Structures are given as structure tokens and as C-alpha cells.
JSON list of N, CA and C in Angstrom, two decimals:
[
{"chain": "A", "resi": 1, "resn": "ASN", "atom": "N", "xyz": [-3.58, 49.15, -18.47]},
{"chain": "A", "resi": 1, "resn": "ASN", "atom": "CA", "xyz": [-4.15, 48.47, -19.52]},
{"chain": "A", "resi": 1, "resn": "ASN", "atom": "C", "xyz": [-5.38, 47.70, -19.14]},
{"chain": "A", "resi": 2, "resn": "GLU", "atom": "N", "xyz": [-5.51, 47.23, -17.93]},
{"chain": "A", "resi": 2, "resn": "GLU", "atom": "CA", "xyz": [-6.60, 46.34, -17.49]},
{"chain": "A", "resi": 2, "resn": "GLU", "atom": "C", "xyz": [-7.60, 47.13, -16.67]},
{"chain": "A", "resi": 3, "resn": "VAL", "atom": "N", "xyz": [-7.57, 48.50, -16.63]},
{"chain": "A", "resi": 3, "resn": "VAL", "atom": "CA", "xyz": [-8.43, 49.25, -15.86]},
{"chain": "A", "resi": 3, "resn": "VAL", "atom": "C", "xyz": [-9.41, 49.85, -16.66]},
{"chain": "A", "resi": 4, "resn": "ALA", "atom": "N", "xyz": [-10.80, 49.91, -16.40]},
{"chain": "A", "resi": 4, "resn": "ALA", "atom": "CA", "xyz": [-11.68, 50.69, -17.09]},
{"chain": "A", "resi": 4, "resn": "ALA", "atom": "C", "xyz": [-11.84, 52.13, -16.55]},
{"chain": "A", "resi": 5, "resn": "LEU", "atom": "N", "xyz": [-11.26, 53.01, -17.44]},
{"chain": "A", "resi": 5, "resn": "LEU", "atom": "CA", "xyz": [-11.20, 54.37, -17.01]},
{"chain": "A", "resi": 5, "resn": "LEU", "atom": "C", "xyz": [-12.28, 55.26, -17.74]},
{"chain": "A", "resi": 6, "resn": "GLY", "atom": "N", "xyz": [-13.08, 54.61, -18.65]},
{"chain": "A", "resi": 6, "resn": "GLY", "atom": "CA", "xyz": [-14.12, 55.43, -19.29]},
{"chain": "A", "resi": 6, "resn": "GLY", "atom": "C", "xyz": [-13.35, 56.46, -20.21]},
{"chain": "A", "resi": 7, "resn": "LYS", "atom": "N", "xyz": [-14.08, 57.61, -20.30]},
{"chain": "A", "resi": 7, "resn": "LYS", "atom": "CA", "xyz": [-13.57, 58.74, -21.06]},
{"chain": "A", "resi": 7, "resn": "LYS", "atom": "C", "xyz": [-12.56, 59.35, -20.21]},
{"chain": "A", "resi": 8, "resn": "GLU", "atom": "N", "xyz": [-11.25, 59.48, -20.61]},
{"chain": "A", "resi": 8, "resn": "GLU", "atom": "CA", "xyz": [-10.25, 60.10, -19.96]},
{"chain": "A", "resi": 8, "resn": "GLU", "atom": "C", "xyz": [-9.93, 61.44, -19.99]},
{"chain": "A", "resi": 9, "resn": "HIS", "atom": "N", "xyz": [-9.76, 62.30, -19.08]},
{"chain": "A", "resi": 9, "resn": "HIS", "atom": "CA", "xyz": [-9.51, 63.67, -18.99]},
{"chain": "A", "resi": 9, "resn": "HIS", "atom": "C", "xyz": [-7.95, 63.67, -18.74]},
{"chain": "A", "resi": 10, "resn": "SER", "atom": "N", "xyz": [-6.93, 63.89, -19.71]},
{"chain": "A", "resi": 10, "resn": "SER", "atom": "CA", "xyz": [-5.55, 63.96, -19.37]},
{"chain": "A", "resi": 10, "resn": "SER", "atom": "C", "xyz": [-5.06, 65.35, -18.83]},
{"chain": "A", "resi": 11, "resn": "ILE", "atom": "N", "xyz": [-4.13, 65.19, -17.90]},
{"chain": "A", "resi": 11, "resn": "ILE", "atom": "CA", "xyz": [-3.48, 66.37, -17.42]},
{"chain": "A", "resi": 11, "resn": "ILE", "atom": "C", "xyz": [-1.90, 66.19, -17.50]},
{"chain": "A", "resi": 12, "resn": "THR", "atom": "N", "xyz": [-1.19, 67.22, -17.65]},
{"chain": "A", "resi": 12, "resn": "THR", "atom": "CA", "xyz": [0.31, 67.13, -17.57]},
{"chain": "A", "resi": 12, "resn": "THR", "atom": "C", "xyz": [0.87, 68.17, -16.60]},
{"chain": "A", "resi": 13, "resn": "VAL", "atom": "N", "xyz": [-0.01, 68.87, -15.75]},
{"chain": "A", "resi": 13, "resn": "VAL", "atom": "CA", "xyz": [0.57, 69.52, -14.67]},
{"chain": "A", "resi": 13, "resn": "VAL", "atom": "C", "xyz": [-0.49, 69.34, -13.42]},
{"chain": "A", "resi": 14, "resn": "ASP", "atom": "N", "xyz": [0.02, 69.38, -12.31]},
{"chain": "A", "resi": 14, "resn": "ASP", "atom": "CA", "xyz": [-0.82, 69.17, -11.05]},
{"chain": "A", "resi": 14, "resn": "ASP", "atom": "C", "xyz": [-2.00, 70.24, -11.01]},
{"chain": "A", "resi": 15, "resn": "ASP", "atom": "N", "xyz": [-3.13, 69.68, -10.72]},
{"chain": "A", "resi": 15, "resn": "ASP", "atom": "CA", "xyz": [-4.32, 70.61, -10.59]},
{"chain": "A", "resi": 15, "resn": "ASP", "atom": "C", "xyz": [-5.10, 70.10, -9.23]},
{"chain": "A", "resi": 16, "resn": "SER", "atom": "N", "xyz": [-4.74, 70.74, -8.20]},
{"chain": "A", "resi": 16, "resn": "SER", "atom": "CA", "xyz": [-5.34, 70.31, -6.82]},
{"chain": "A", "resi": 16, "resn": "SER", "atom": "C", "xyz": [-6.70, 70.66, -6.79]},
{"chain": "A", "resi": 17, "resn": "SER", "atom": "N", "xyz": [-7.30, 71.47, -7.75]},
{"chain": "A", "resi": 17, "resn": "SER", "atom": "CA", "xyz": [-8.80, 71.75, -7.64]},
{"chain": "A", "resi": 17, "resn": "SER", "atom": "C", "xyz": [-9.58, 70.63, -8.20]},
{"chain": "A", "resi": 18, "resn": "LEU", "atom": "N", "xyz": [-8.87, 69.67, -8.76]},
{"chain": "A", "resi": 18, "resn": "LEU", "atom": "CA", "xyz": [-9.57, 68.54, -9.44]},
{"chain": "A", "resi": 18, "resn": "LEU", "atom": "C", "xyz": [-10.04, 67.38, -8.16]},
{"chain": "A", "resi": 19, "resn": "LYS", "atom": "N", "xyz": [-11.11, 67.42, -7.85]},
{"chain": "A", "resi": 19, "resn": "LYS", "atom": "CA", "xyz": [-11.56, 66.52, -6.86]},
{"chain": "A", "resi": 19, "resn": "LYS", "atom": "C", "xyz": [-12.27, 65.34, -7.49]},
{"chain": "A", "resi": 20, "resn": "LYS", "atom": "N", "xyz": [-12.74, 65.48, -8.74]},
{"chain": "A", "resi": 20, "resn": "LYS", "atom": "CA", "xyz": [-13.40, 64.41, -9.43]},
{"chain": "A", "resi": 20, "resn": "LYS", "atom": "C", "xyz": [-13.22, 64.93, -10.94]},
{"chain": "A", "resi": 21, "resn": "PRO", "atom": "N", "xyz": [-13.55, 63.88, -11.91]},
{"chain": "A", "resi": 21, "resn": "PRO", "atom": "CA", "xyz": [-13.24, 64.26, -13.42]},
{"chain": "A", "resi": 21, "resn": "PRO", "atom": "C", "xyz": [-14.24, 65.46, -13.63]},
{"chain": "A", "resi": 22, "resn": "PRO", "atom": "N", "xyz": [-13.69, 66.25, -14.74]},
{"chain": "A", "resi": 22, "resn": "PRO", "atom": "CA", "xyz": [-14.64, 67.39, -15.08]},
{"chain": "A", "resi": 22, "resn": "PRO", "atom": "C", "xyz": [-15.97, 66.75, -15.82]},
{"chain": "A", "resi": 23, "resn": "ALA", "atom": "N", "xyz": [-16.89, 67.45, -16.01]},
{"chain": "A", "resi": 23, "resn": "ALA", "atom": "CA", "xyz": [-18.22, 67.07, -16.63]},
{"chain": "A", "resi": 23, "resn": "ALA", "atom": "C", "xyz": [-17.78, 66.36, -17.86]},
{"chain": "A", "resi": 24, "resn": "ASN", "atom": "N", "xyz": [-18.65, 65.33, -18.22]},
{"chain": "A", "resi": 24, "resn": "ASN", "atom": "CA", "xyz": [-18.48, 64.52, -19.40]},
{"chain": "A", "resi": 24, "resn": "ASN", "atom": "C", "xyz": [-17.21, 63.62, -19.52]},
{"chain": "A", "resi": 25, "resn": "PHE", "atom": "N", "xyz": [-16.48, 63.49, -18.39]},
{"chain": "A", "resi": 25, "resn": "PHE", "atom": "CA", "xyz": [-15.34, 62.61, -18.22]},
{"chain": "A", "resi": 25, "resn": "PHE", "atom": "C", "xyz": [-15.63, 61.68, -17.03]},
{"chain": "A", "resi": 26, "resn": "ASN", "atom": "N", "xyz": [-14.97, 60.33, -17.19]},
{"chain": "A", "resi": 26, "resn": "ASN", "atom": "CA", "xyz": [-15.08, 59.42, -16.12]},
{"chain": "A", "resi": 26, "resn": "ASN", "atom": "C", "xyz": [-13.74, 59.30, -15.26]},
{"chain": "A", "resi": 27, "resn": "SER", "atom": "N", "xyz": [-12.72, 59.85, -15.81]},
{"chain": "A", "resi": 27, "resn": "SER", "atom": "CA", "xyz": [-11.52, 59.68, -15.00]},
{"chain": "A", "resi": 27, "resn": "SER", "atom": "C", "xyz": [-10.54, 60.80, -15.33]},
{"chain": "A", "resi": 28, "resn": "VAL", "atom": "N", "xyz": [-9.55, 60.96, -14.50]},
{"chain": "A", "resi": 28, "resn": "VAL", "atom": "CA", "xyz": [-8.43, 62.09, -14.69]},
{"chain": "A", "resi": 28, "resn": "VAL", "atom": "C", "xyz": [-7.17, 61.14, -14.79]},
{"chain": "A", "resi": 29, "resn": "VAL", "atom": "N", "xyz": [-6.28, 61.35, -15.72]},
{"chain": "A", "resi": 29, "resn": "VAL", "atom": "CA", "xyz": [-5.16, 60.59, -16.01]},
{"chain": "A", "resi": 29, "resn": "VAL", "atom": "C", "xyz": [-3.95, 61.60, -16.14]},
{"chain": "A", "resi": 30, "resn": "ALA", "atom": "N", "xyz": [-2.91, 61.49, -15.23]},
{"chain": "A", "resi": 30, "resn": "ALA", "atom": "CA", "xyz": [-1.87, 62.44, -15.26]},
{"chain": "A", "resi": 30, "resn": "ALA", "atom": "C", "xyz": [-0.79, 61.71, -16.23]},
{"chain": "A", "resi": 31, "resn": "ARG", "atom": "N", "xyz": [-0.49, 62.38, -17.20]},
{"chain": "A", "resi": 31, "resn": "ARG", "atom": "CA", "xyz": [0.49, 61.93, -18.28]},
{"chain": "A", "resi": 31, "resn": "ARG", "atom": "C", "xyz": [1.79, 62.36, -17.92]},
{"chain": "A", "resi": 32, "resn": "GLY", "atom": "N", "xyz": [2.77, 61.39, -17.91]},
{"chain": "A", "resi": 32, "resn": "GLY", "atom": "CA", "xyz": [4.02, 61.70, -17.56]},
{"chain": "A", "resi": 32, "resn": "GLY", "atom": "C", "xyz": [5.06, 61.82, -18.66]},
{"chain": "A", "resi": 33, "resn": "GLN", "atom": "N", "xyz": [6.28, 62.14, -18.43]},
{"chain": "A", "resi": 33, "resn": "GLN", "atom": "CA", "xyz": [7.24, 62.29, -19.41]},
{"chain": "A", "resi": 33, "resn": "GLN", "atom": "C", "xyz": [7.88, 60.96, -19.77]},
{"chain": "A", "resi": 34, "resn": "THR", "atom": "N", "xyz": [7.78, 59.89, -19.11]},
{"chain": "A", "resi": 34, "resn": "THR", "atom": "CA", "xyz": [8.26, 58.59, -19.43]},
{"chain": "A", "resi": 34, "resn": "THR", "atom": "C", "xyz": [7.22, 57.69, -19.07]},
{"chain": "A", "resi": 35, "resn": "GLU", "atom": "N", "xyz": [7.42, 56.54, -19.90]},
{"chain": "A", "resi": 35, "resn": "GLU", "atom": "CA", "xyz": [6.49, 55.20, -19.50]},
{"chain": "A", "resi": 35, "resn": "GLU", "atom": "C", "xyz": [7.30, 53.98, -19.84]},
{"chain": "A", "resi": 36, "resn": "PRO", "atom": "N", "xyz": [6.79, 52.89, -19.32]},
{"chain": "A", "resi": 36, "resn": "PRO", "atom": "CA", "xyz": [7.68, 51.66, -19.67]},
{"chain": "A", "resi": 36, "resn": "PRO", "atom": "C", "xyz": [7.47, 51.36, -21.26]},
{"chain": "A", "resi": 37, "resn": "ASP", "atom": "N", "xyz": [8.62, 50.93, -21.83]},
{"chain": "A", "resi": 37, "resn": "ASP", "atom": "CA", "xyz": [8.48, 50.67, -23.34]},
{"chain": "A", "resi": 37, "resn": "ASP", "atom": "C", "xyz": [7.56, 49.55, -23.48]},
{"chain": "A", "resi": 38, "resn": "PRO", "atom": "N", "xyz": [6.42, 49.93, -24.28]},
{"chain": "A", "resi": 38, "resn": "PRO", "atom": "CA", "xyz": [5.39, 48.81, -24.37]},
{"chain": "A", "resi": 38, "resn": "PRO", "atom": "C", "xyz": [5.95, 47.63, -25.43]},
{"chain": "A", "resi": 39, "resn": "LYS", "atom": "N", "xyz": [6.90, 47.77, -26.05]},
{"chain": "A", "resi": 39, "resn": "LYS", "atom": "CA", "xyz": [7.59, 46.76, -26.78]},
{"chain": "A", "resi": 39, "resn": "LYS", "atom": "C", "xyz": [7.94, 45.52, -25.96]},
{"chain": "A", "resi": 40, "resn": "GLU", "atom": "N", "xyz": [8.23, 45.82, -24.64]},
{"chain": "A", "resi": 40, "resn": "GLU", "atom": "CA", "xyz": [8.72, 44.93, -23.76]},
{"chain": "A", "resi": 40, "resn": "GLU", "atom": "C", "xyz": [7.64, 44.44, -22.70]},
{"chain": "A", "resi": 41, "resn": "ASP", "atom": "N", "xyz": [6.48, 44.66, -23.02]},
{"chain": "A", "resi": 41, "resn": "ASP", "atom": "CA", "xyz": [5.41, 44.31, -22.14]},
{"chain": "A", "resi": 41, "resn": "ASP", "atom": "C", "xyz": [5.38, 42.79, -22.10]},
{"chain": "A", "resi": 42, "resn": "THR", "atom": "N", "xyz": [4.98, 42.08, -21.01]},
{"chain": "A", "resi": 42, "resn": "THR", "atom": "CA", "xyz": [4.80, 40.85, -20.91]},
{"chain": "A", "resi": 42, "resn": "THR", "atom": "C", "xyz": [3.32, 40.40, -20.53]},
{"chain": "A", "resi": 43, "resn": "SER", "atom": "N", "xyz": [3.03, 39.28, -20.38]},
{"chain": "A", "resi": 43, "resn": "SER", "atom": "CA", "xyz": [1.56, 38.86, -20.05]},
{"chain": "A", "resi": 43, "resn": "SER", "atom": "C", "xyz": [1.57, 37.86, -19.05]},
{"chain": "A", "resi": 44, "resn": "ILE", "atom": "N", "xyz": [0.59, 37.73, -18.08]},
{"chain": "A", "resi": 44, "resn": "ILE", "atom": "CA", "xyz": [0.34, 36.62, -17.31]},
{"chain": "A", "resi": 44, "resn": "ILE", "atom": "C", "xyz": [-1.01, 36.28, -17.28]},
{"chain": "A", "resi": 45, "resn": "THR", "atom": "N", "xyz": [-1.36, 35.21, -16.71]},
{"chain": "A", "resi": 45, "resn": "THR", "atom": "CA", "xyz": [-2.85, 34.96, -16.65]},
{"chain": "A", "resi": 45, "resn": "THR", "atom": "C", "xyz": [-3.28, 34.89, -15.11]},
{"chain": "A", "resi": 46, "resn": "LEU", "atom": "N", "xyz": [-4.39, 35.64, -14.96]},
{"chain": "A", "resi": 46, "resn": "LEU", "atom": "CA", "xyz": [-4.89, 35.62, -13.42]},
{"chain": "A", "resi": 46, "resn": "LEU", "atom": "C", "xyz": [-6.42, 35.49, -13.66]},
{"chain": "A", "resi": 47, "resn": "ASP", "atom": "N", "xyz": [-6.76, 34.47, -12.91]},
{"chain": "A", "resi": 47, "resn": "ASP", "atom": "CA", "xyz": [-8.25, 34.02, -12.79]},
{"chain": "A", "resi": 47, "resn": "ASP", "atom": "C", "xyz": [-8.78, 33.76, -14.21]},
{"chain": "A", "resi": 48, "resn": "GLY", "atom": "N", "xyz": [-7.77, 33.09, -15.02]},
{"chain": "A", "resi": 48, "resn": "GLY", "atom": "CA", "xyz": [-8.31, 32.91, -16.38]},
{"chain": "A", "resi": 48, "resn": "GLY", "atom": "C", "xyz": [-8.23, 33.90, -17.45]},
{"chain": "A", "resi": 49, "resn": "LYS", "atom": "N", "xyz": [-7.75, 35.15, -16.99]},
{"chain": "A", "resi": 49, "resn": "LYS", "atom": "CA", "xyz": [-7.76, 36.23, -18.00]},
{"chain": "A", "resi": 49, "resn": "LYS", "atom": "C", "xyz": [-6.23, 36.61, -18.17]},
{"chain": "A", "resi": 50, "resn": "LYS", "atom": "N", "xyz": [-5.99, 36.98, -19.51]},
{"chain": "A", "resi": 50, "resn": "LYS", "atom": "CA", "xyz": [-4.64, 37.55, -19.87]},
{"chain": "A", "resi": 50, "resn": "LYS", "atom": "C", "xyz": [-4.64, 38.93, -19.48]},
{"chain": "A", "resi": 51, "resn": "VAL", "atom": "N", "xyz": [-3.41, 39.14, -18.67]},
{"chain": "A", "resi": 51, "resn": "VAL", "atom": "CA", "xyz": [-3.27, 40.52, -18.14]},
{"chain": "A", "resi": 51, "resn": "VAL", "atom": "C", "xyz": [-1.75, 40.91, -18.63]},
{"chain": "A", "resi": 52, "resn": "ILE", "atom": "N", "xyz": [-1.89, 42.20, -19.31]},
{"chain": "A", "resi": 52, "resn": "ILE", "atom": "CA", "xyz": [-0.53, 42.79, -19.68]},
{"chain": "A", "resi": 52, "resn": "ILE", "atom": "C", "xyz": [0.19, 43.48, -18.59]},
{"chain": "A", "resi": 53, "resn": "VAL", "atom": "N", "xyz": [1.42, 43.11, -18.38]},
{"chain": "A", "resi": 53, "resn": "VAL", "atom": "CA", "xyz": [2.28, 43.75, -17.39]},
{"chain": "A", "resi": 53, "resn": "VAL", "atom": "C", "xyz": [3.51, 44.49, -18.06]},
{"chain": "A", "resi": 54, "resn": "PRO", "atom": "N", "xyz": [3.32, 45.90, -17.78]},
{"chain": "A", "resi": 54, "resn": "PRO", "atom": "CA", "xyz": [4.42, 46.63, -18.43]},
{"chain": "A", "resi": 54, "resn": "PRO", "atom": "C", "xyz": [5.77, 46.21, -17.77]},
{"chain": "A", "resi": 55, "resn": "ALA", "atom": "N", "xyz": [6.91, 46.01, -18.64]},
{"chain": "A", "resi": 55, "resn": "ALA", "atom": "CA", "xyz": [8.10, 45.47, -18.07]},
{"chain": "A", "resi": 55, "resn": "ALA", "atom": "C", "xyz": [9.29, 46.15, -18.68]},
{"chain": "A", "resi": 56, "resn": "GLY", "atom": "N", "xyz": [9.11, 47.07, -19.67]},
{"chain": "A", "resi": 56, "resn": "GLY", "atom": "CA", "xyz": [10.20, 47.75, -20.34]},
{"chain": "A", "resi": 56, "resn": "GLY", "atom": "C", "xyz": [10.72, 48.93, -19.49]},
{"chain": "A", "resi": 57, "resn": "LYS", "atom": "N", "xyz": [12.00, 49.18, -20.16]},
{"chain": "A", "resi": 57, "resn": "LYS", "atom": "CA", "xyz": [12.74, 50.24, -19.57]},
{"chain": "A", "resi": 57, "resn": "LYS", "atom": "C", "xyz": [12.05, 51.46, -19.85]},
{"chain": "A", "resi": 58, "resn": "PRO", "atom": "N", "xyz": [12.19, 52.59, -19.08]},
{"chain": "A", "resi": 58, "resn": "PRO", "atom": "CA", "xyz": [11.41, 53.84, -19.25]},
{"chain": "A", "resi": 58, "resn": "PRO", "atom": "C", "xyz": [11.82, 54.44, -20.76]},
{"chain": "A", "resi": 59, "resn": "ILE", "atom": "N", "xyz": [10.95, 55.07, -21.48]},
{"chain": "A", "resi": 59, "resn": "ILE", "atom": "CA", "xyz": [11.16, 55.67, -22.68]},
{"chain": "A", "resi": 59, "resn": "ILE", "atom": "C", "xyz": [10.31, 56.97, -22.51]},
{"chain": "A", "resi": 60, "resn": "ARG", "atom": "N", "xyz": [10.75, 58.00, -23.44]},
{"chain": "A", "resi": 60, "resn": "ARG", "atom": "CA", "xyz": [10.16, 59.25, -23.48]},
{"chain": "A", "resi": 60, "resn": "ARG", "atom": "C", "xyz": [8.81, 59.12, -24.11]},
{"chain": "A", "resi": 61, "resn": "THR", "atom": "N", "xyz": [7.83, 59.89, -23.73]},
{"chain": "A", "resi": 61, "resn": "THR", "atom": "CA", "xyz": [6.49, 59.97, -24.21]},
{"chain": "A", "resi": 61, "resn": "THR", "atom": "C", "xyz": [6.27, 61.25, -25.05]},
{"chain": "A", "resi": 62, "resn": "ILE", "atom": "N", "xyz": [5.04, 61.30, -25.54]},
{"chain": "A", "resi": 62, "resn": "ILE", "atom": "CA", "xyz": [4.73, 62.62, -26.32]},
{"chain": "A", "resi": 62, "resn": "ILE", "atom": "C", "xyz": [4.46, 63.77, -25.44]},
{"chain": "A", "resi": 63, "resn": "TYR", "atom": "N", "xyz": [4.52, 63.47, -24.13]},
{"chain": "A", "resi": 63, "resn": "TYR", "atom": "CA", "xyz": [4.18, 64.61, -23.09]},
{"chain": "A", "resi": 63, "resn": "TYR", "atom": "C", "xyz": [5.45, 65.02, -22.57]},
{"chain": "A", "resi": 64, "resn": "SER", "atom": "N", "xyz": [6.40, 65.53, -23.40]},
{"chain": "A", "resi": 64, "resn": "SER", "atom": "CA", "xyz": [7.69, 65.86, -22.91]},
{"chain": "A", "resi": 64, "resn": "SER", "atom": "C", "xyz": [7.74, 67.13, -21.99]},
{"chain": "A", "resi": 65, "resn": "SER", "atom": "N", "xyz": [6.58, 67.96, -22.13]},
{"chain": "A", "resi": 65, "resn": "SER", "atom": "CA", "xyz": [6.48, 69.10, -21.23]},
{"chain": "A", "resi": 65, "resn": "SER", "atom": "C", "xyz": [5.77, 68.89, -19.90]},
{"chain": "A", "resi": 66, "resn": "SER", "atom": "N", "xyz": [5.40, 67.64, -19.64]},
{"chain": "A", "resi": 66, "resn": "SER", "atom": "CA", "xyz": [4.61, 67.14, -18.46]},
{"chain": "A", "resi": 66, "resn": "SER", "atom": "C", "xyz": [5.57, 67.54, -17.28]},
{"chain": "A", "resi": 67, "resn": "SER", "atom": "N", "xyz": [4.87, 67.74, -16.25]},
{"chain": "A", "resi": 67, "resn": "SER", "atom": "CA", "xyz": [5.62, 67.98, -14.97]},
{"chain": "A", "resi": 67, "resn": "SER", "atom": "C", "xyz": [5.45, 66.59, -14.06]},
{"chain": "A", "resi": 68, "resn": "PHE", "atom": "N", "xyz": [4.96, 65.63, -14.60]},
{"chain": "A", "resi": 68, "resn": "PHE", "atom": "CA", "xyz": [4.85, 64.35, -13.91]},
{"chain": "A", "resi": 68, "resn": "PHE", "atom": "C", "xyz": [5.95, 63.53, -14.49]}
]
């Protein structure tokens, strides 16, 4: 949540040919089958800035066919 990714290119299967984001994208994001439940996120303050920390148990995502 705290990283500037720019325009994301999402993938759900490994693509070893990707050495950099495709044209018109700033980053590549591998979307997995699970992620921490965002309802259980917590926050801390670092250097005066509020930072969200994922703390929930894993839940299924919309990427159920992902190989990640």
C-alpha cells in the first residue's frame, strides 16, 4: 500500500520473459490466490507518516486461477 507502483501490469502466471514492465506500464504485479484480509489491517507511524500494515489471516482473492 505504501509503494508507488505507477501504472500496474498484473500477471497471474510466471512470465520469465518479463525483464521490465511492458510499454506504457511502470511495474509488474504478480496477483496471488490469497492475500491478508484487509479488514484486519493495522497502522503504525514511521517518520511521522501513517503506514498500513497487513495483519489479517489469508483470504481468497478474485485471482482464483492464479499460479501464485
